[in-house]
Amino acid sequence: MSDHPSAGGNNELREFLRSRRARIGPREAGLPPQPGTRRVPGLRREEVALLAGVSVDYYIRLERGRDVNVSEAVLEALARALRLDDTERDHLFTVARPARRPSRPMPPQRVRPGLYRVLESLGETPALILGHRMDVLAANRMARALYTDFDALPYRERNMARFVFLDETARTLYADWEASARGTVAALHLYAGRHPRDRRLAELIGELSLRDGDFRRWWAEHDVQRRTYGTKRYHHPLVGELALNYEALTPDGDPDQTLAVHTAEPGSPSEHALRLLSSWTGEPAGPDVARLDT
């Protein structure tokens, strides 16, 4: 996959810098207008180098993904020049100085027992545990009722990105499917920066790129996003409109497992709809904990 480091250089750094440079114009960057027709969208390489205070040759080598020992000061200057937000800045630092780890399969990921007990206690609240590459490691009955029955799927297909792009029901479930789908792609890009040698991620990106044109186009944009809280709206086939607040809680010491909890405002129509959904899904049952071979 072209977005992962290879013998040809740091591809992820190269494409990320190019994508950020293309989205900002000289006026936004505070540069004076230049005569003539611009042949590239956004800033030229020499303009980024000027804004960051580095030589043009150095920046070109960096953007080409060459093995440059880039300093923290230079990365900070590039982040300012390209107007990166906090998430983009962190991603730049991560992909510019990737950890030198051997290319080998990641060990199997299992749900932390304490986190699993928390999930079990949220009987009336949709909640699931996400792991590497947005794999669904566990989901309670309300999350399965809200999204899909992940427990009925083979372990390797229990993945939120696969659900969003490959399950036909997802496009009607999300009130704003495009925003949710774009956020999913951006979250996967953030994960890719931390785990550039995850073979199963490469397989997932390859499959989604082949099977869905939207995913393929948005993946090439190299946006990154860290989703920790917010509101999502749904058109549920059983209970209708839902507006749910979500919190993504990552325990200290284990950044690759996240508990995603969905709640409704007290007394709201969405809370009533969740109660209806709960009553139609039967008696609470403990979620099936997936043990995924990564």
PDB file of C-alpha atoms in Angstrom:
ATOM      1  CA  MET A   1       0.000   0.000   0.000  1.00  0.00           C
ATOM      2  CA  SER A   2       1.452   3.314  -1.067  1.00  0.00           C
ATOM      3  CA  ASP A   3       0.736   5.132   2.191  1.00  0.00           C
ATOM      4  CA  HIS A   4       3.094   3.073   4.327  1.00  0.00           C
ATOM      5  CA  PRO A   5       6.829   3.381   4.731  1.00  0.00           C
ATOM      6  CA  SER A   6       8.851   1.365   2.299  1.00  0.00           C
ATOM      7  CA  ALA A   7      12.336   1.084   0.938  1.00  0.00           C
ATOM      8  CA  GLY A   8      11.503   4.072  -1.251  1.00  0.00           C
ATOM      9  CA  GLY A   9      11.176   6.419   1.724  1.00  0.00           C
ATOM     10  CA  ASN A  10       8.620   7.682   4.191  1.00  0.00           C
ATOM     11  CA  ASN A  11       5.522   7.676   2.006  1.00  0.00           C
ATOM     12  CA  GLU A  12       3.138   8.674   4.787  1.00  0.00           C
ATOM     13  CA  LEU A  13       5.189  11.794   5.568  1.00  0.00           C
ATOM     14  CA  ARG A  14       5.462  12.649   1.887  1.00  0.00           C
ATOM     15  CA  GLU A  15       1.735  12.405   1.190  1.00  0.00           C
ATOM     16  CA  PHE A  16       0.734  14.141   4.415  1.00  0.00           C
ATOM     17  CA  LEU A  17       2.949  17.148   3.720  1.00  0.00           C
ATOM     18  CA  ARG A  18       1.736  17.355   0.130  1.00  0.00           C
ATOM     19  CA  SER A  19      -1.912  17.206   1.178  1.00  0.00           C
ATOM     20  CA  ARG A  20      -1.486  19.891   3.861  1.00  0.00           C
ATOM     21  CA  ARG A  21       0.469  22.149   1.482  1.00  0.00           C
ATOM     22  CA  ALA A  22      -2.230  21.841  -1.187  1.00  0.00           C
ATOM     23  CA  ARG A  23      -5.053  22.983   1.058  1.00  0.00           C
ATOM     24  CA  ILE A  24      -3.608  26.337   2.153  1.00  0.00           C
ATOM     25  CA  GLY A  25      -3.161  29.295  -0.184  1.00  0.00           C
ATOM     26  CA  PRO A  26      -0.515  32.028  -0.024  1.00  0.00           C
ATOM     27  CA  ARG A  27      -3.006  34.602   1.215  1.00  0.00           C
ATOM     28  CA  GLU A  28      -4.034  32.344   4.113  1.00  0.00           C
ATOM     29  CA  ALA A  29      -0.360  31.809   4.901  1.00  0.00           C
ATOM     30  CA  GLY A  30       0.259  35.556   5.035  1.00  0.00           C
ATOM     31  CA  LEU A  31       2.382  35.746   1.888  1.00  0.00           C
ATOM     32  CA  PRO A  32       2.196  38.741  -0.473  1.00  0.00           C
ATOM     33  CA  PRO A  33       0.500  38.143  -3.840  1.00  0.00           C
ATOM     34  CA  GLN A  34       2.799  37.007  -6.638  1.00  0.00           C
ATOM     35  CA  PRO A  35       2.377  37.824 -10.340  1.00  0.00           C
ATOM     36  CA  GLY A  36       1.695  35.074 -12.845  1.00  0.00           C
ATOM     37  CA  THR A  37      -0.464  31.960 -12.917  1.00  0.00           C
ATOM     38  CA  ARG A  38      -0.055  29.401 -10.150  1.00  0.00           C
ATOM     39  CA  ARG A  39       0.327  25.857 -11.430  1.00  0.00           C
ATOM     40  CA  VAL A  40      -0.222  24.076  -8.123  1.00  0.00           C
ATOM     41  CA  PRO A  41      -3.094  24.183  -5.643  1.00  0.00           C
ATOM     42  CA  GLY A  42      -2.077  25.762  -2.381  1.00  0.00           C
ATOM     43  CA  LEU A  43       1.489  26.648  -1.477  1.00  0.00           C
ATOM     44  CA  ARG A  44       4.592  25.902  -3.502  1.00  0.00           C
ATOM     45  CA  ARG A  45       7.424  23.954  -1.872  1.00  0.00           C
ATOM     46  CA  GLU A  46       9.656  27.025  -1.788  1.00  0.00           C
ATOM     47  CA  GLU A  47       6.910  28.987  -0.028  1.00  0.00           C
ATOM     48  CA  VAL A  48       6.595  26.375   2.686  1.00  0.00           C
ATOM     49  CA  ALA A  49      10.380  26.388   3.088  1.00  0.00           C
ATOM     50  CA  LEU A  50      10.337  30.192   3.401  1.00  0.00           C
ATOM     51  CA  LEU A  51       7.568  30.157   6.003  1.00  0.00           C
ATOM     52  CA  ALA A  52       9.281  27.401   8.014  1.00  0.00           C
ATOM     53  CA  GLY A  53      12.722  28.990   7.813  1.00  0.00           C
ATOM     54  CA  VAL A  54      14.463  26.048   6.137  1.00  0.00           C
ATOM     55  CA  SER A  55      16.239  25.704   2.815  1.00  0.00           C
ATOM     56  CA  VAL A  56      14.221  24.719  -0.225  1.00  0.00           C
ATOM     57  CA  ASP A  57      16.482  21.717  -0.802  1.00  0.00           C
ATOM     58  CA  TYR A  58      15.947  20.500   2.753  1.00  0.00           C
ATOM     59  CA  TYR A  59      12.162  20.805   2.504  1.00  0.00           C
ATOM     60  CA  ILE A  60      12.091  19.030  -0.861  1.00  0.00           C
ATOM     61  CA  ARG A  61      14.059  16.123   0.603  1.00  0.00           C
ATOM     62  CA  LEU A  62      11.671  16.027   3.552  1.00  0.00           C
ATOM     63  CA  GLU A  63       8.558  16.085   1.380  1.00  0.00           C
ATOM     64  CA  ARG A  64       9.982  13.353  -0.820  1.00  0.00           C
ATOM     65  CA  GLY A  65      10.131  11.132   2.241  1.00  0.00           C
ATOM     66  CA  ARG A  66      13.913  10.942   2.310  1.00  0.00           C
ATOM     67  CA  ASP A  67      15.558   9.678   5.482  1.00  0.00           C
ATOM     68  CA  VAL A  68      16.117  13.120   7.006  1.00  0.00           C
ATOM     69  CA  ASN A  69      16.902  13.450  10.692  1.00  0.00           C
ATOM     70  CA  VAL A  70      14.380  16.222  11.228  1.00  0.00           C
ATOM     71  CA  SER A  71      14.507  18.173  14.471  1.00  0.00           C
ATOM     72  CA  GLU A  72      11.625  19.064  16.747  1.00  0.00           C
ATOM     73  CA  ALA A  73      12.182  22.755  16.010  1.00  0.00           C
ATOM     74  CA  VAL A  74      11.801  22.181  12.253  1.00  0.00           C
ATOM     75  CA  LEU A  75       8.638  20.135  12.763  1.00  0.00           C
ATOM     76  CA  GLU A  76       7.179  22.890  14.946  1.00  0.00           C
ATOM     77  CA  ALA A  77       8.013  25.430  12.241  1.00  0.00           C
ATOM     78  CA  LEU A  78       6.362  23.285   9.569  1.00  0.00           C
ATOM     79  CA  ALA A  79       3.265  22.845  11.737  1.00  0.00           C
ATOM     80  CA  ARG A  80       2.975  26.621  12.053  1.00  0.00           C
ATOM     81  CA  ALA A  81       3.640  27.235   8.361  1.00  0.00           C
ATOM     82  CA  LEU A  82       1.003  24.720   7.293  1.00  0.00           C
ATOM     83  CA  ARG A  83      -1.498  25.895   9.941  1.00  0.00           C
ATOM     84  CA  LEU A  84      -1.871  22.419  11.429  1.00  0.00           C
ATOM     85  CA  ASP A  85      -4.291  21.824  14.272  1.00  0.00           C
ATOM     86  CA  ASP A  86      -3.198  19.880  17.369  1.00  0.00           C
ATOM     87  CA  THR A  87      -4.150  16.489  15.946  1.00  0.00           C
ATOM     88  CA  GLU A  88      -2.392  17.176  12.640  1.00  0.00           C
ATOM     89  CA  ARG A  89       0.690  18.432  14.486  1.00  0.00           C
ATOM     90  CA  ASP A  90       0.885  15.268  16.570  1.00  0.00           C
ATOM     91  CA  HIS A  91       0.463  13.183  13.426  1.00  0.00           C
ATOM     92  CA  LEU A  92       3.277  15.090  11.698  1.00  0.00           C
ATOM     93  CA  PHE A  93       5.631  14.374  14.609  1.00  0.00           C
ATOM     94  CA  THR A  94       4.612  10.706  14.594  1.00  0.00           C
ATOM     95  CA  VAL A  95       5.091  10.060  10.890  1.00  0.00           C
ATOM     96  CA  ALA A  96       8.245  12.187  10.597  1.00  0.00           C
ATOM     97  CA  ARG A  97      10.034  10.114  13.221  1.00  0.00           C
ATOM     98  CA  PRO A  98       8.519   6.617  13.078  1.00  0.00           C
ATOM     99  CA  ALA A  99       9.671   4.052  15.606  1.00  0.00           C
ATOM    100  CA  ARG A 100      12.176   1.573  14.217  1.00  0.00           C
ATOM    101  CA  ARG A 101      10.275  -1.627  14.864  1.00  0.00           C
ATOM    102  CA  PRO A 102      10.669  -4.939  13.054  1.00  0.00           C
ATOM    103  CA  SER A 103       7.983  -5.738  10.512  1.00  0.00           C
ATOM    104  CA  ARG A 104       6.133  -8.605  12.168  1.00  0.00           C
ATOM    105  CA  PRO A 105       2.523  -9.461  12.979  1.00  0.00           C
ATOM    106  CA  MET A 106       1.023  -7.623  15.933  1.00  0.00           C
ATOM    107  CA  PRO A 107       0.128  -9.890  18.869  1.00  0.00           C
ATOM    108  CA  PRO A 108      -3.523 -10.922  19.389  1.00  0.00           C
ATOM    109  CA  GLN A 109      -5.557  -8.204  21.059  1.00  0.00           C
ATOM    110  CA  ARG A 110      -7.858  -9.128  23.908  1.00  0.00           C
ATOM    111  CA  VAL A 111     -10.340  -7.035  25.843  1.00  0.00           C
ATOM    112  CA  ARG A 112      -9.071  -5.888  29.209  1.00  0.00           C
ATOM    113  CA  PRO A 113     -11.133  -7.675  31.915  1.00  0.00           C
ATOM    114  CA  GLY A 114     -11.815  -4.446  33.809  1.00  0.00           C
ATOM    115  CA  LEU A 115     -12.945  -2.690  30.660  1.00  0.00           C
ATOM    116  CA  TYR A 116     -15.163  -5.646  29.808  1.00  0.00           C
ATOM    117  CA  ARG A 117     -16.868  -5.440  33.203  1.00  0.00           C
ATOM    118  CA  VAL A 118     -17.566  -1.755  32.618  1.00  0.00           C
ATOM    119  CA  LEU A 119     -19.111  -2.642  29.267  1.00  0.00           C
ATOM    120  CA  GLU A 120     -21.311  -5.291  30.889  1.00  0.00           C
ATOM    121  CA  SER A 121     -22.589  -2.769  33.427  1.00  0.00           C
ATOM    122  CA  LEU A 122     -23.925  -0.443  30.708  1.00  0.00           C
ATOM    123  CA  GLY A 123     -26.996  -2.551  30.052  1.00  0.00           C
ATOM    124  CA  GLU A 124     -29.310   0.188  28.695  1.00  0.00           C
ATOM    125  CA  THR A 125     -26.602   2.254  27.026  1.00  0.00           C
ATOM    126  CA  PRO A 126     -25.076   1.401  23.619  1.00  0.00           C
ATOM    127  CA  ALA A 127     -21.391   0.780  24.188  1.00  0.00           C
ATOM    128  CA  LEU A 128     -18.592  -1.045  22.433  1.00  0.00           C
ATOM    129  CA  ILE A 129     -14.861  -1.539  22.767  1.00  0.00           C
ATOM    130  CA  LEU A 130     -12.722  -0.674  19.759  1.00  0.00           C
ATOM    131  CA  GLY A 131      -9.197  -1.936  19.253  1.00  0.00           C
ATOM    132  CA  HIS A 132      -6.567  -1.855  16.540  1.00  0.00           C
ATOM    133  CA  ARG A 133      -7.696  -0.357  13.208  1.00  0.00           C
ATOM    134  CA  MET A 134     -11.210   0.190  14.707  1.00  0.00           C
ATOM    135  CA  ASP A 135     -11.830  -3.526  15.219  1.00  0.00           C
ATOM    136  CA  VAL A 136     -14.908  -4.154  17.374  1.00  0.00           C
ATOM    137  CA  LEU A 137     -13.507  -6.227  20.238  1.00  0.00           C
ATOM    138  CA  ALA A 138     -16.790  -6.308  22.155  1.00  0.00           C
ATOM    139  CA  ALA A 139     -20.272  -4.807  21.916  1.00  0.00           C
ATOM    140  CA  ASN A 140     -23.168  -4.908  24.347  1.00  0.00           C
ATOM    141  CA  ARG A 141     -26.666  -5.773  23.208  1.00  0.00           C
ATOM    142  CA  MET A 142     -27.683  -2.120  22.818  1.00  0.00           C
ATOM    143  CA  ALA A 143     -24.722  -1.386  20.552  1.00  0.00           C
ATOM    144  CA  ARG A 144     -25.606  -4.428  18.469  1.00  0.00           C
ATOM    145  CA  ALA A 145     -29.202  -3.192  18.268  1.00  0.00           C
ATOM    146  CA  LEU A 146     -28.056   0.292  17.258  1.00  0.00           C
ATOM    147  CA  TYR A 147     -25.502  -0.731  14.631  1.00  0.00           C
ATOM    148  CA  THR A 148     -25.447  -4.387  13.638  1.00  0.00           C
ATOM    149  CA  ASP A 149     -24.980  -7.780  15.257  1.00  0.00           C
ATOM    150  CA  PHE A 150     -21.195  -7.806  15.309  1.00  0.00           C
ATOM    151  CA  ASP A 151     -21.252 -11.093  17.230  1.00  0.00           C
ATOM    152  CA  ALA A 152     -22.803 -12.826  14.214  1.00  0.00           C
ATOM    153  CA  LEU A 153     -19.867 -11.817  12.007  1.00  0.00           C
ATOM    154  CA  PRO A 154     -16.556 -13.647  11.646  1.00  0.00           C
ATOM    155  CA  TYR A 155     -13.965 -12.114  13.964  1.00  0.00           C
ATOM    156  CA  ARG A 156     -12.001 -10.516  11.144  1.00  0.00           C
ATOM    157  CA  GLU A 157     -15.110  -8.725   9.852  1.00  0.00           C
ATOM    158  CA  ARG A 158     -15.944  -7.095  13.188  1.00  0.00           C
ATOM    159  CA  ASN A 159     -14.689  -3.654  12.309  1.00  0.00           C
ATOM    160  CA  MET A 160     -16.360  -0.230  12.356  1.00  0.00           C
ATOM    161  CA  ALA A 161     -14.731   0.959   9.127  1.00  0.00           C
ATOM    162  CA  ARG A 162     -15.959  -2.150   7.340  1.00  0.00           C
ATOM    163  CA  PHE A 163     -19.446  -1.535   8.735  1.00  0.00           C
ATOM    164  CA  VAL A 164     -19.509   2.126   7.695  1.00  0.00           C
ATOM    165  CA  PHE A 165     -18.370   1.498   4.115  1.00  0.00           C
ATOM    166  CA  LEU A 166     -19.404  -2.052   3.265  1.00  0.00           C
ATOM    167  CA  ASP A 167     -22.676  -2.612   5.145  1.00  0.00           C
ATOM    168  CA  GLU A 168     -25.545  -1.211   3.060  1.00  0.00           C
ATOM    169  CA  THR A 169     -27.576  -0.355   6.170  1.00  0.00           C
ATOM    170  CA  ALA A 170     -24.923   2.093   7.391  1.00  0.00           C
ATOM    171  CA  ARG A 171     -25.658   4.681   4.695  1.00  0.00           C
ATOM    172  CA  THR A 172     -29.250   4.998   5.872  1.00  0.00           C
ATOM    173  CA  LEU A 173     -28.502   4.542   9.598  1.00  0.00           C
ATOM    174  CA  TYR A 174     -26.288   7.628   9.880  1.00  0.00           C
ATOM    175  CA  ALA A 175     -28.215  10.874   9.369  1.00  0.00           C
ATOM    176  CA  ASP A 176     -25.011  12.386   7.952  1.00  0.00           C
ATOM    177  CA  TRP A 177     -23.270   9.354   6.545  1.00  0.00           C
ATOM    178  CA  GLU A 178     -20.588  11.341   4.720  1.00  0.00           C
ATOM    179  CA  ALA A 179     -19.453  13.158   7.864  1.00  0.00           C
ATOM    180  CA  SER A 180     -19.318   9.894   9.820  1.00  0.00           C
ATOM    181  CA  ALA A 181     -17.522   8.112   6.985  1.00  0.00           C
ATOM    182  CA  ARG A 182     -14.966  10.892   6.580  1.00  0.00           C
ATOM    183  CA  GLY A 183     -14.347  10.838  10.324  1.00  0.00           C
ATOM    184  CA  THR A 184     -13.780   7.099  10.141  1.00  0.00           C
ATOM    185  CA  VAL A 185     -11.190   7.521   7.384  1.00  0.00           C
ATOM    186  CA  ALA A 186      -9.449  10.299   9.319  1.00  0.00           C
ATOM    187  CA  ALA A 187      -9.323   8.156  12.463  1.00  0.00           C
ATOM    188  CA  LEU A 188      -7.801   5.283  10.470  1.00  0.00           C
ATOM    189  CA  HIS A 189      -5.135   7.631   9.091  1.00  0.00           C
ATOM    190  CA  LEU A 190      -4.254   8.677  12.629  1.00  0.00           C
ATOM    191  CA  TYR A 191      -3.914   5.015  13.590  1.00  0.00           C
ATOM    192  CA  ALA A 192      -1.788   4.345  10.495  1.00  0.00           C
ATOM    193  CA  GLY A 193       0.681   6.971  11.662  1.00  0.00           C
ATOM    194  CA  ARG A 194       1.174   5.145  14.953  1.00  0.00           C
ATOM    195  CA  HIS A 195       1.208   1.645  13.423  1.00  0.00           C
ATOM    196  CA  PRO A 196       2.693   1.977   9.924  1.00  0.00           C
ATOM    197  CA  ARG A 197       3.652  -1.708   9.768  1.00  0.00           C
ATOM    198  CA  ASP A 198       0.285  -3.172  10.752  1.00  0.00           C
ATOM    199  CA  ARG A 199      -0.225  -5.774   8.009  1.00  0.00           C
ATOM    200  CA  ARG A 200      -3.928  -6.181   8.705  1.00  0.00           C
ATOM    201  CA  LEU A 201      -4.409  -2.428   8.404  1.00  0.00           C
ATOM    202  CA  ALA A 202      -2.813  -2.578   4.946  1.00  0.00           C
ATOM    203  CA  GLU A 203      -5.197  -5.411   4.035  1.00  0.00           C
ATOM    204  CA  LEU A 204      -8.190  -3.432   5.342  1.00  0.00           C
ATOM    205  CA  ILE A 205      -7.235  -0.253   3.477  1.00  0.00           C
ATOM    206  CA  GLY A 206      -6.643  -2.248   0.300  1.00  0.00           C
ATOM    207  CA  GLU A 207     -10.025  -3.962   0.496  1.00  0.00           C
ATOM    208  CA  LEU A 208     -11.949  -0.768   1.285  1.00  0.00           C
ATOM    209  CA  SER A 209     -10.143   1.100  -1.498  1.00  0.00           C
ATOM    210  CA  LEU A 210     -11.066  -1.573  -4.022  1.00  0.00           C
ATOM    211  CA  ARG A 211     -14.673  -1.880  -2.968  1.00  0.00           C
ATOM    212  CA  ASP A 212     -15.678   1.724  -2.240  1.00  0.00           C
ATOM    213  CA  GLY A 213     -14.864   4.779  -4.334  1.00  0.00           C
ATOM    214  CA  ASP A 214     -15.685   7.224  -1.530  1.00  0.00           C
ATOM    215  CA  PHE A 215     -13.198   5.556   0.769  1.00  0.00           C
ATOM    216  CA  ARG A 216     -10.525   5.505  -1.925  1.00  0.00           C
ATOM    217  CA  ARG A 217     -10.959   9.232  -2.612  1.00  0.00           C
ATOM    218  CA  TRP A 218     -11.044  10.312   1.029  1.00  0.00           C
ATOM    219  CA  TRP A 219      -8.098   8.124   2.005  1.00  0.00           C
ATOM    220  CA  ALA A 220      -5.997   9.982  -0.579  1.00  0.00           C
ATOM    221  CA  GLU A 221      -6.783  13.295   1.155  1.00  0.00           C
ATOM    222  CA  HIS A 222      -4.765  12.277   4.256  1.00  0.00           C
ATOM    223  CA  ASP A 223      -6.977  14.038   6.770  1.00  0.00           C
ATOM    224  CA  VAL A 224      -6.534  13.004  10.399  1.00  0.00           C
ATOM    225  CA  GLN A 225      -8.977  13.302  13.251  1.00  0.00           C
ATOM    226  CA  ARG A 226      -9.081  12.274  16.896  1.00  0.00           C
ATOM    227  CA  ARG A 227     -12.675  11.603  17.895  1.00  0.00           C
ATOM    228  CA  THR A 228     -13.124  11.791  21.664  1.00  0.00           C
ATOM    229  CA  TYR A 229     -16.658  13.149  22.053  1.00  0.00           C
ATOM    230  CA  GLY A 230     -19.503  14.677  20.102  1.00  0.00           C
ATOM    231  CA  THR A 231     -23.029  14.066  18.863  1.00  0.00           C
ATOM    232  CA  LYS A 232     -24.189  11.652  16.194  1.00  0.00           C
ATOM    233  CA  ARG A 233     -27.614  11.462  14.613  1.00  0.00           C
ATOM    234  CA  TYR A 234     -29.221   8.283  13.346  1.00  0.00           C
ATOM    235  CA  HIS A 235     -32.270   7.154  11.353  1.00  0.00           C
ATOM    236  CA  HIS A 236     -32.869   3.853  13.096  1.00  0.00           C
ATOM    237  CA  PRO A 237     -35.191   1.445  11.230  1.00  0.00           C
ATOM    238  CA  LEU A 238     -37.022   0.449  14.435  1.00  0.00           C
ATOM    239  CA  VAL A 239     -37.213   3.580  16.596  1.00  0.00           C
ATOM    240  CA  GLY A 240     -36.681   6.434  14.142  1.00  0.00           C
ATOM    241  CA  GLU A 241     -34.627   9.554  14.846  1.00  0.00           C
ATOM    242  CA  LEU A 242     -31.892   9.403  17.461  1.00  0.00           C
ATOM    243  CA  ALA A 243     -29.461  12.095  18.607  1.00  0.00           C
ATOM    244  CA  LEU A 244     -26.823  10.469  20.784  1.00  0.00           C
ATOM    245  CA  ASN A 245     -23.838  11.955  22.549  1.00  0.00           C
ATOM    246  CA  TYR A 246     -20.753   9.795  22.397  1.00  0.00           C
ATOM    247  CA  GLU A 247     -17.672   9.631  24.592  1.00  0.00           C
ATOM    248  CA  ALA A 248     -14.560   7.737  23.509  1.00  0.00           C
ATOM    249  CA  LEU A 249     -12.699   6.754  26.674  1.00  0.00           C
ATOM    250  CA  THR A 250      -9.167   5.375  26.381  1.00  0.00           C
ATOM    251  CA  PRO A 251      -7.689   3.891  29.578  1.00  0.00           C
ATOM    252  CA  ASP A 252      -4.236   4.945  30.728  1.00  0.00           C
ATOM    253  CA  GLY A 253      -1.591   2.431  29.825  1.00  0.00           C
ATOM    254  CA  ASP A 254      -3.537   0.920  26.915  1.00  0.00           C
ATOM    255  CA  PRO A 255      -4.016   3.489  24.126  1.00  0.00           C
ATOM    256  CA  ASP A 256      -5.158   0.821  21.646  1.00  0.00           C
ATOM    257  CA  GLN A 257      -8.439  -0.010  23.403  1.00  0.00           C
ATOM    258  CA  THR A 258     -11.246   2.531  23.534  1.00  0.00           C
ATOM    259  CA  LEU A 259     -14.630   2.319  25.223  1.00  0.00           C
ATOM    260  CA  ALA A 260     -17.189   4.160  23.076  1.00  0.00           C
ATOM    261  CA  VAL A 261     -20.378   5.048  24.973  1.00  0.00           C
ATOM    262  CA  HIS A 262     -23.551   6.540  23.447  1.00  0.00           C
ATOM    263  CA  THR A 263     -26.027   8.414  25.651  1.00  0.00           C
ATOM    264  CA  ALA A 264     -29.177  10.461  25.108  1.00  0.00           C
ATOM    265  CA  GLU A 265     -30.142  13.708  26.824  1.00  0.00           C
ATOM    266  CA  PRO A 266     -32.371  12.955  29.847  1.00  0.00           C
ATOM    267  CA  GLY A 267     -36.044  13.370  29.038  1.00  0.00           C
ATOM    268  CA  SER A 268     -35.417  13.746  25.322  1.00  0.00           C
ATOM    269  CA  PRO A 269     -37.220  11.875  22.512  1.00  0.00           C
ATOM    270  CA  SER A 270     -33.931  10.076  21.899  1.00  0.00           C
ATOM    271  CA  GLU A 271     -33.896   8.729  25.451  1.00  0.00           C
ATOM    272  CA  HIS A 272     -37.438   7.450  24.926  1.00  0.00           C
ATOM    273  CA  ALA A 273     -36.382   5.863  21.630  1.00  0.00           C
ATOM    274  CA  LEU A 274     -33.451   4.114  23.334  1.00  0.00           C
ATOM    275  CA  ARG A 275     -35.836   2.682  25.925  1.00  0.00           C
ATOM    276  CA  LEU A 276     -38.055   1.392  23.147  1.00  0.00           C
ATOM    277  CA  LEU A 277     -35.042  -0.158  21.441  1.00  0.00           C
ATOM    278  CA  SER A 278     -34.012  -1.778  24.700  1.00  0.00           C
ATOM    279  CA  SER A 279     -37.472  -3.253  25.245  1.00  0.00           C
ATOM    280  CA  TRP A 280     -37.488  -4.730  21.737  1.00  0.00           C
ATOM    281  CA  THR A 281     -34.090  -6.369  22.038  1.00  0.00           C
ATOM    282  CA  GLY A 282     -35.095  -8.687  24.872  1.00  0.00           C
ATOM    283  CA  GLU A 283     -33.422  -9.374  28.194  1.00  0.00           C
ATOM    284  CA  PRO A 284     -29.890  -8.022  28.673  1.00  0.00           C
ATOM    285  CA  ALA A 285     -27.181 -10.453  27.701  1.00  0.00           C
ATOM    286  CA  GLY A 286     -23.430 -10.171  28.176  1.00  0.00           C
ATOM    287  CA  PRO A 287     -21.516  -9.182  25.034  1.00  0.00           C
ATOM    288  CA  ASP A 288     -19.404 -11.682  23.223  1.00  0.00           C
ATOM    289  CA  VAL A 289     -15.757 -10.775  23.624  1.00  0.00           C
ATOM    290  CA  ALA A 290     -13.855 -11.126  20.380  1.00  0.00           C
ATOM    291  CA  ARG A 291     -10.287 -12.328  20.517  1.00  0.00           C
ATOM    292  CA  LEU A 292      -8.885 -11.141  17.251  1.00  0.00           C
ATOM    293  CA  ASP A 293      -5.753 -12.511  15.674  1.00  0.00           C
ATOM    294  CA  THR A 294      -3.977  -9.379  14.494  1.00  0.00           C
TER     295      THR A 294
END
